[in-house]
PDB file of C-alpha atoms in Angstrom:
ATOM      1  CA  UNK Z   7      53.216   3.513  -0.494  1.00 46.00           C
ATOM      2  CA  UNK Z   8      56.077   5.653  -2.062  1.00 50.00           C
ATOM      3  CA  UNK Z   9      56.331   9.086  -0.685  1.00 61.00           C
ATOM      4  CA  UNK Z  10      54.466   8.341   2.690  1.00 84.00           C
ATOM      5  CA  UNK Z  11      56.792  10.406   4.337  1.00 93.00           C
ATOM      6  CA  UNK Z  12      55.994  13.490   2.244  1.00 94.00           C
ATOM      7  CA  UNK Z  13      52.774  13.245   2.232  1.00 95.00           C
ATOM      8  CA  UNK Z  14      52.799  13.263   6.229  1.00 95.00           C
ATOM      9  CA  UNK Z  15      54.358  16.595   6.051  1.00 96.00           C
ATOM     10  CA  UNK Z  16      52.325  17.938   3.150  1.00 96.00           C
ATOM     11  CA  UNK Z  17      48.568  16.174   5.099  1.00 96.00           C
ATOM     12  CA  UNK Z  18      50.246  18.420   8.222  1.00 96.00           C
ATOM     13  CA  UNK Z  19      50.750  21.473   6.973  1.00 96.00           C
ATOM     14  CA  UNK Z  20      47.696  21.410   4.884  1.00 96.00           C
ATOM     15  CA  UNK Z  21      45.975  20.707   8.422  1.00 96.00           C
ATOM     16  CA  UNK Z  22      47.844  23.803  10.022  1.00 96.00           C
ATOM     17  CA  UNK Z  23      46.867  26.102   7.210  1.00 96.00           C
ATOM     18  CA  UNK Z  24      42.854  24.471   7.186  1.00 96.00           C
ATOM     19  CA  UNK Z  25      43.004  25.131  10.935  1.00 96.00           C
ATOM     20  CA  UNK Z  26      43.698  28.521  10.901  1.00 96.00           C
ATOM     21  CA  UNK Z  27      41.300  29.582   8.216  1.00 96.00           C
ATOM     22  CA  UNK Z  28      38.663  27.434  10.046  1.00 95.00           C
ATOM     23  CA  UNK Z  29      37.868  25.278   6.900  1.00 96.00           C
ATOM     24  CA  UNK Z  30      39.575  21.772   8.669  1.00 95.00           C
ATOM     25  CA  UNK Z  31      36.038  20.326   8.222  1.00 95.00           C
ATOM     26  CA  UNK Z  32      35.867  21.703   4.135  1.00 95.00           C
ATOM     27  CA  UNK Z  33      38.991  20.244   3.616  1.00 96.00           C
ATOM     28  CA  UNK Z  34      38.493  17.062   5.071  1.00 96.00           C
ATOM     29  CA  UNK Z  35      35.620  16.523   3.209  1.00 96.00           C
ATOM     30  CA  UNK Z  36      37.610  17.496  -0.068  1.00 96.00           C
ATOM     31  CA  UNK Z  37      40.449  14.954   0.873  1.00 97.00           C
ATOM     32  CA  UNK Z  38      37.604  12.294   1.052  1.00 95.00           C
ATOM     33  CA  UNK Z  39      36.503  12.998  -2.420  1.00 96.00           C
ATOM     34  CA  UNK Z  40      39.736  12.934  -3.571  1.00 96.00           C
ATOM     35  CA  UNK Z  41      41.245   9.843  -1.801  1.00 95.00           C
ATOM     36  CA  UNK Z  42      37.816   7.727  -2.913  1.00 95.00           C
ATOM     37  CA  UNK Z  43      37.653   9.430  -6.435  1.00 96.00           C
ATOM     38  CA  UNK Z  44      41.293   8.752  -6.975  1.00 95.00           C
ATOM     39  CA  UNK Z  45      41.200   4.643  -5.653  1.00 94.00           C
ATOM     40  CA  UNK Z  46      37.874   4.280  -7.218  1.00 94.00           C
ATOM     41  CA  UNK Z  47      38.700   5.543 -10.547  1.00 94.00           C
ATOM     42  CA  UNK Z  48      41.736   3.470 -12.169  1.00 95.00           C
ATOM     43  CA  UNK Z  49      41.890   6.023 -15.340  1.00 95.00           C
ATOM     44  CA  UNK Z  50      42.378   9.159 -13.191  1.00 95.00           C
ATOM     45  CA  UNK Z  51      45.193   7.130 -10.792  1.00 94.00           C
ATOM     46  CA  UNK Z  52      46.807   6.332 -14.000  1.00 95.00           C
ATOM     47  CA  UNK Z  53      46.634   9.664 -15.109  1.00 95.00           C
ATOM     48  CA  UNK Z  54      48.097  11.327 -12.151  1.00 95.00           C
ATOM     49  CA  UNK Z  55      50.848   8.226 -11.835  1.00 94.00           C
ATOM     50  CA  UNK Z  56      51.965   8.991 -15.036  1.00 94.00           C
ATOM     51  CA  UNK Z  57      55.336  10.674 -15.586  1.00 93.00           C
ATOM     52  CA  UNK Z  58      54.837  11.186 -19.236  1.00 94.00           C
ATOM     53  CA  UNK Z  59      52.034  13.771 -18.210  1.00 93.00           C
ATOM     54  CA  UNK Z  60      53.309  17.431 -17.464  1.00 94.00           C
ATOM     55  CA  UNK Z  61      52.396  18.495 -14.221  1.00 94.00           C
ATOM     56  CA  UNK Z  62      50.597  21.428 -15.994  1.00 95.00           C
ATOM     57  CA  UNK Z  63      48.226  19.534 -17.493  1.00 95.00           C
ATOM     58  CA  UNK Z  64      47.553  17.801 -14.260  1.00 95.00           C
ATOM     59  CA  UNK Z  65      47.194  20.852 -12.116  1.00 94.00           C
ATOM     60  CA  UNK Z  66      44.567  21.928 -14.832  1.00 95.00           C
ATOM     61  CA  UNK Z  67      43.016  18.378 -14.926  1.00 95.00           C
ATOM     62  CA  UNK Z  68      42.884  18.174 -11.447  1.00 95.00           C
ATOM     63  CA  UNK Z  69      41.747  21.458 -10.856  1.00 94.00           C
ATOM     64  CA  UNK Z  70      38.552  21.288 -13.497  1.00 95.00           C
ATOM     65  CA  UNK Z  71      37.390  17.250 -12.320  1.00 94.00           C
ATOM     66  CA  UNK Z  72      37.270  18.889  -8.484  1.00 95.00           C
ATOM     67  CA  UNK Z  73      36.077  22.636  -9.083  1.00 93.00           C
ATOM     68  CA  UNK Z  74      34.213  22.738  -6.282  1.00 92.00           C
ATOM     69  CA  UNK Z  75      36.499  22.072  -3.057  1.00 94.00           C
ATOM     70  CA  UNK Z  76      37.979  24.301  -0.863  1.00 95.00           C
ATOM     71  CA  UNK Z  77      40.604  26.971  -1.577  1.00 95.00           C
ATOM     72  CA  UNK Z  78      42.954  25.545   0.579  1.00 95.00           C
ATOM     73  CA  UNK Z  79      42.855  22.096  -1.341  1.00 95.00           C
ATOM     74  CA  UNK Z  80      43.117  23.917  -4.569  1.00 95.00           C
ATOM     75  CA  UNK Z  81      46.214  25.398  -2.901  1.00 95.00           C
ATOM     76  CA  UNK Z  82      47.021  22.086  -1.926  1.00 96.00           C
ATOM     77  CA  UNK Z  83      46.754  21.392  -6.021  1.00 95.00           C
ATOM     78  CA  UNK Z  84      49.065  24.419  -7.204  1.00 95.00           C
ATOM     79  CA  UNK Z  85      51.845  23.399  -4.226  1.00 95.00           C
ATOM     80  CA  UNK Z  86      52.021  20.247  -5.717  1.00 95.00           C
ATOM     81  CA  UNK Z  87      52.642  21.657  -9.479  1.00 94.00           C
ATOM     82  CA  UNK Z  88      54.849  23.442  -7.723  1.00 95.00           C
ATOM     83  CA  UNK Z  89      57.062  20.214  -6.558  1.00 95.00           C
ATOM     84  CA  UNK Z  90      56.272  18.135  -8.867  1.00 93.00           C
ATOM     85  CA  UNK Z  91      54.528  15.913  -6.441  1.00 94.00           C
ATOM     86  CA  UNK Z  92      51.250  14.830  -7.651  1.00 94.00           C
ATOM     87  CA  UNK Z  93      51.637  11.469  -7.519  1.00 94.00           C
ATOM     88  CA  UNK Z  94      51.048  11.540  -3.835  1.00 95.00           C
ATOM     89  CA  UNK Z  95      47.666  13.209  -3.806  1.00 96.00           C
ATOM     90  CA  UNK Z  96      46.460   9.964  -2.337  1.00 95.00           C
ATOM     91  CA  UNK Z  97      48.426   9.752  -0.036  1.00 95.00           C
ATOM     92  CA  UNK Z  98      48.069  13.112   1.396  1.00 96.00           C
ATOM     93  CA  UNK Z  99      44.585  12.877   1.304  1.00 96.00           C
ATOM     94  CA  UNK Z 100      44.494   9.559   3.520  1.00 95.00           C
ATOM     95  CA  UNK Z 101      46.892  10.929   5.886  1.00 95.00           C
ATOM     96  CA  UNK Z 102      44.809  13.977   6.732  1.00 96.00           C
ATOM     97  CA  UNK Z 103      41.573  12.732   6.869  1.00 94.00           C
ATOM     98  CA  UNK Z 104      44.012  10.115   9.686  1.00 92.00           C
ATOM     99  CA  UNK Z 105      45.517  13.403  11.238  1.00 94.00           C
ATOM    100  CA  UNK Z 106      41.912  15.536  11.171  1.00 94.00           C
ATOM    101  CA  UNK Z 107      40.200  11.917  12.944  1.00 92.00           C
ATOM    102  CA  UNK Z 108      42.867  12.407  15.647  1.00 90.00           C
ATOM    103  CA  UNK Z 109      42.590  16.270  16.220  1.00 92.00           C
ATOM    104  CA  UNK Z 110      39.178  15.323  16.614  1.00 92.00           C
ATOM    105  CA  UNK Z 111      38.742  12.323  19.150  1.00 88.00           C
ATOM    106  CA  UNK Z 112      37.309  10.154  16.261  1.00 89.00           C
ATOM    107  CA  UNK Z 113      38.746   6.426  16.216  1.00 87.00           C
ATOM    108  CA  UNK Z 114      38.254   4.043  13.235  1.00 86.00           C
ATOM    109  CA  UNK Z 115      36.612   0.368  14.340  1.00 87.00           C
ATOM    110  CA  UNK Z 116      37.549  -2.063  11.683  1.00 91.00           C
ATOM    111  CA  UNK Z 117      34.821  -4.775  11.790  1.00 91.00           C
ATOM    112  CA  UNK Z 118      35.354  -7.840   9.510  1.00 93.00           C
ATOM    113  CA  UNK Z 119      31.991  -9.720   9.193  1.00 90.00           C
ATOM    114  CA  UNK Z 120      31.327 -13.051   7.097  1.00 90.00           C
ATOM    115  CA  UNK Z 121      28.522 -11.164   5.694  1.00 90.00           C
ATOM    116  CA  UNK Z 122      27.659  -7.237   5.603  1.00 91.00           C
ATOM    117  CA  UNK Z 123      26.431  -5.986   8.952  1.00 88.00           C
ATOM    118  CA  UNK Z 124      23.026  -5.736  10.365  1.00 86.00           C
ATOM    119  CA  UNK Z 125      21.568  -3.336  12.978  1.00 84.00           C
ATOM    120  CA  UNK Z 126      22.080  -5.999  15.567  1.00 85.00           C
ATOM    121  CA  UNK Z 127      25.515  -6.883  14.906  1.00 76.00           C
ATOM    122  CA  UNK Z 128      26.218  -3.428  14.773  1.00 82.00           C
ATOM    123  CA  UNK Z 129      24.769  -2.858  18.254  1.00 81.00           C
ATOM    124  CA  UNK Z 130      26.734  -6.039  19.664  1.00 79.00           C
ATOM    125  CA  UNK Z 131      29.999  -4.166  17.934  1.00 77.00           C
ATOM    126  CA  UNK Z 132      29.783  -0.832  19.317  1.00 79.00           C
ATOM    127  CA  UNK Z 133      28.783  -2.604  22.468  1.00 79.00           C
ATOM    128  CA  UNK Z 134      32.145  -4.148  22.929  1.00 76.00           C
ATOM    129  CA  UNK Z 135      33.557  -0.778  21.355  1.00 81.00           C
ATOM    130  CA  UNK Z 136      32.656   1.107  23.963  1.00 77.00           C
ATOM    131  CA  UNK Z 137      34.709  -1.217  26.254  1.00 79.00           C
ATOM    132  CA  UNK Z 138      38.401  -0.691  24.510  1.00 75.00           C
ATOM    133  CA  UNK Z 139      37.879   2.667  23.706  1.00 77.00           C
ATOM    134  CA  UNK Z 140      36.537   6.011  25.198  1.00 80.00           C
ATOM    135  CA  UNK Z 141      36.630   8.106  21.868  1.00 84.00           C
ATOM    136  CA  UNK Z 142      33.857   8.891  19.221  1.00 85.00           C
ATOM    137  CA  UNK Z 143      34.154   5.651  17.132  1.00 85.00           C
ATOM    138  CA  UNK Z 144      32.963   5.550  13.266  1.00 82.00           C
ATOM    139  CA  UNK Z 145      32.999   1.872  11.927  1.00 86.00           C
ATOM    140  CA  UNK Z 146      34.283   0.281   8.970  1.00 88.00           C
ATOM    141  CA  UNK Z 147      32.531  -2.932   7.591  1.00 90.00           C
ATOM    142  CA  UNK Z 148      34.825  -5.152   5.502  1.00 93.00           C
ATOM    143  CA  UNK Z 149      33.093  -8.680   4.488  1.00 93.00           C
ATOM    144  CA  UNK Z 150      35.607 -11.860   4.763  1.00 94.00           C
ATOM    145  CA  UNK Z 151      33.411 -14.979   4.165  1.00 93.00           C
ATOM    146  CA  UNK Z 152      36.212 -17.533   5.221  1.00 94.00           C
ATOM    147  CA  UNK Z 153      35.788 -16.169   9.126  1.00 94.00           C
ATOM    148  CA  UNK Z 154      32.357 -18.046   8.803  1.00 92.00           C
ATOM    149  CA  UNK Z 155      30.096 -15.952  11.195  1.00 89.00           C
ATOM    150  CA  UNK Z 156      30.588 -13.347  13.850  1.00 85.00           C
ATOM    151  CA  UNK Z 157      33.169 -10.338  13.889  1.00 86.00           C
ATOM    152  CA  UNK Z 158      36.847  -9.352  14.067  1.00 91.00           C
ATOM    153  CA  UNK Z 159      37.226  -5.858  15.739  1.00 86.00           C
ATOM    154  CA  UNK Z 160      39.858  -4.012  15.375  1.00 89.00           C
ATOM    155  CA  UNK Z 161      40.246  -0.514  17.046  1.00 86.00           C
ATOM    156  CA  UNK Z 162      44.021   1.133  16.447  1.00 80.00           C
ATOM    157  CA  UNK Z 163      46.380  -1.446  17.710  1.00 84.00           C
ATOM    158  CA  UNK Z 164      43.700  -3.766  19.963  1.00 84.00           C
ATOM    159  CA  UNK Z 165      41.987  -6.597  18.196  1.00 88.00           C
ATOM    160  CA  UNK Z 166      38.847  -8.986  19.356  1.00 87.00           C
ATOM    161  CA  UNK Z 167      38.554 -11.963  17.553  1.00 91.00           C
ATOM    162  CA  UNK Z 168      34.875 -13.202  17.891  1.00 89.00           C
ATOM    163  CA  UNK Z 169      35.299 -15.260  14.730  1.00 92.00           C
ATOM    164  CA  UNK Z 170      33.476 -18.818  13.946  1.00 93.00           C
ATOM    165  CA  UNK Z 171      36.932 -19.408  11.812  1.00 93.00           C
ATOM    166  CA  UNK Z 172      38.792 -18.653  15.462  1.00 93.00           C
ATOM    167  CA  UNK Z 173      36.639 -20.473  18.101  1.00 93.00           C
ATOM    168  CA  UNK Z 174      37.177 -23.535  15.806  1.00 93.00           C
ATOM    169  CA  UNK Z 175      41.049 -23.144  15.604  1.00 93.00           C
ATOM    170  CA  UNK Z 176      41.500 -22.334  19.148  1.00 93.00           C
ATOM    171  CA  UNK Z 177      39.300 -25.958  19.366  1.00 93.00           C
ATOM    172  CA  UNK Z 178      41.373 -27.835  17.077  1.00 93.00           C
ATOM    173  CA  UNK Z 179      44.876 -26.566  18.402  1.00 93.00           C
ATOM    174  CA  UNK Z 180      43.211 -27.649  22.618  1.00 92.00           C
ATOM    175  CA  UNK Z 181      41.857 -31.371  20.877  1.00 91.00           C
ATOM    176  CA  UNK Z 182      45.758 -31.730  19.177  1.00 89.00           C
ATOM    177  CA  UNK Z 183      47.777 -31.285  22.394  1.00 78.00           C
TER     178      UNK Z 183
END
């Protein structure tokens, strides 16, 4: 993603300043709505993309479709008029709801499923969770029907592969030697 860079040092310092108000949980909240408002709303990512757009009438845009967050993200908004940056509001968001998940001991548990999880899937997932990792964990269901049945878990850079797709390829590659 272009500007990735940036927006680590503009999710940081938005952290610092959210910390020392106290507001860290507001804001985090706000960069939610924005990141999923943003990526689930092609018109508005197009809108904010665009370089034909002044960054006035984006900082005014942007300002009346999310009236109701935090100061500190509105600052966030009027920092990047500023710069002439907006086309990394994304970004920024992602990486600080990333950096605020760290501060606070929370992990992310990717769990690929064949089909959307159950409560007893979900208990045989944060079972084996609780094995690679000591932090608060907050799952992630994505559905992948080609892994056939059970789950592929993966917590930062540790993966367990408890996929129908992989018990039959780890068969096929012992019957072929």
């Amino acid at each position: 993603m272009a500007g990735t860079r940036a927006a680590i040092r503009y999710a940081k310092a938005i952290l610092d300043i959210s910390n020392s108000k106290g507001v860290a949980e507001a804001v985090n909240n706000d960069m939610k709505l924005i990141a999923s408002t943003i990526n689930g709303n092609e018109e508005l990512n197009t809108f904010i993309q665009s370089p034909t757009t002044t960054v006035e009438v984006k900082e005014k845009a942007l300002l009346e479709v999310f009236s109701g967050v935090n100061g500190v993200t509105q600052g966030l908004f009027h920092l990047l008029f500023e710069n002439k940056r907006f086309e990394i509001l994304e970004a920024i968001a992602l990486e600080y709801n990333k950096l605020s998940d760290e501060m606070n001991g929370i992990e992310i548990a990717k769990v690929t499923t064949a089909i959307p999880m159950d409560a007893e899937l979900e208990a045989k997932v944060l079972a084996k969770v609780a094995t690679l990792s000591d932090k608060k964990i907050t799952i992630e269901n994505n559905v992948d029907p080609s892994i056939i049945g059970g789950f592929i878990l993966r917590i930062g850079d540790k993966q367990y592969n408890a996929s129908v797709a992989n018990r039959l390829q780890v068969l096929k590659r012992e019957f072929s030697n």
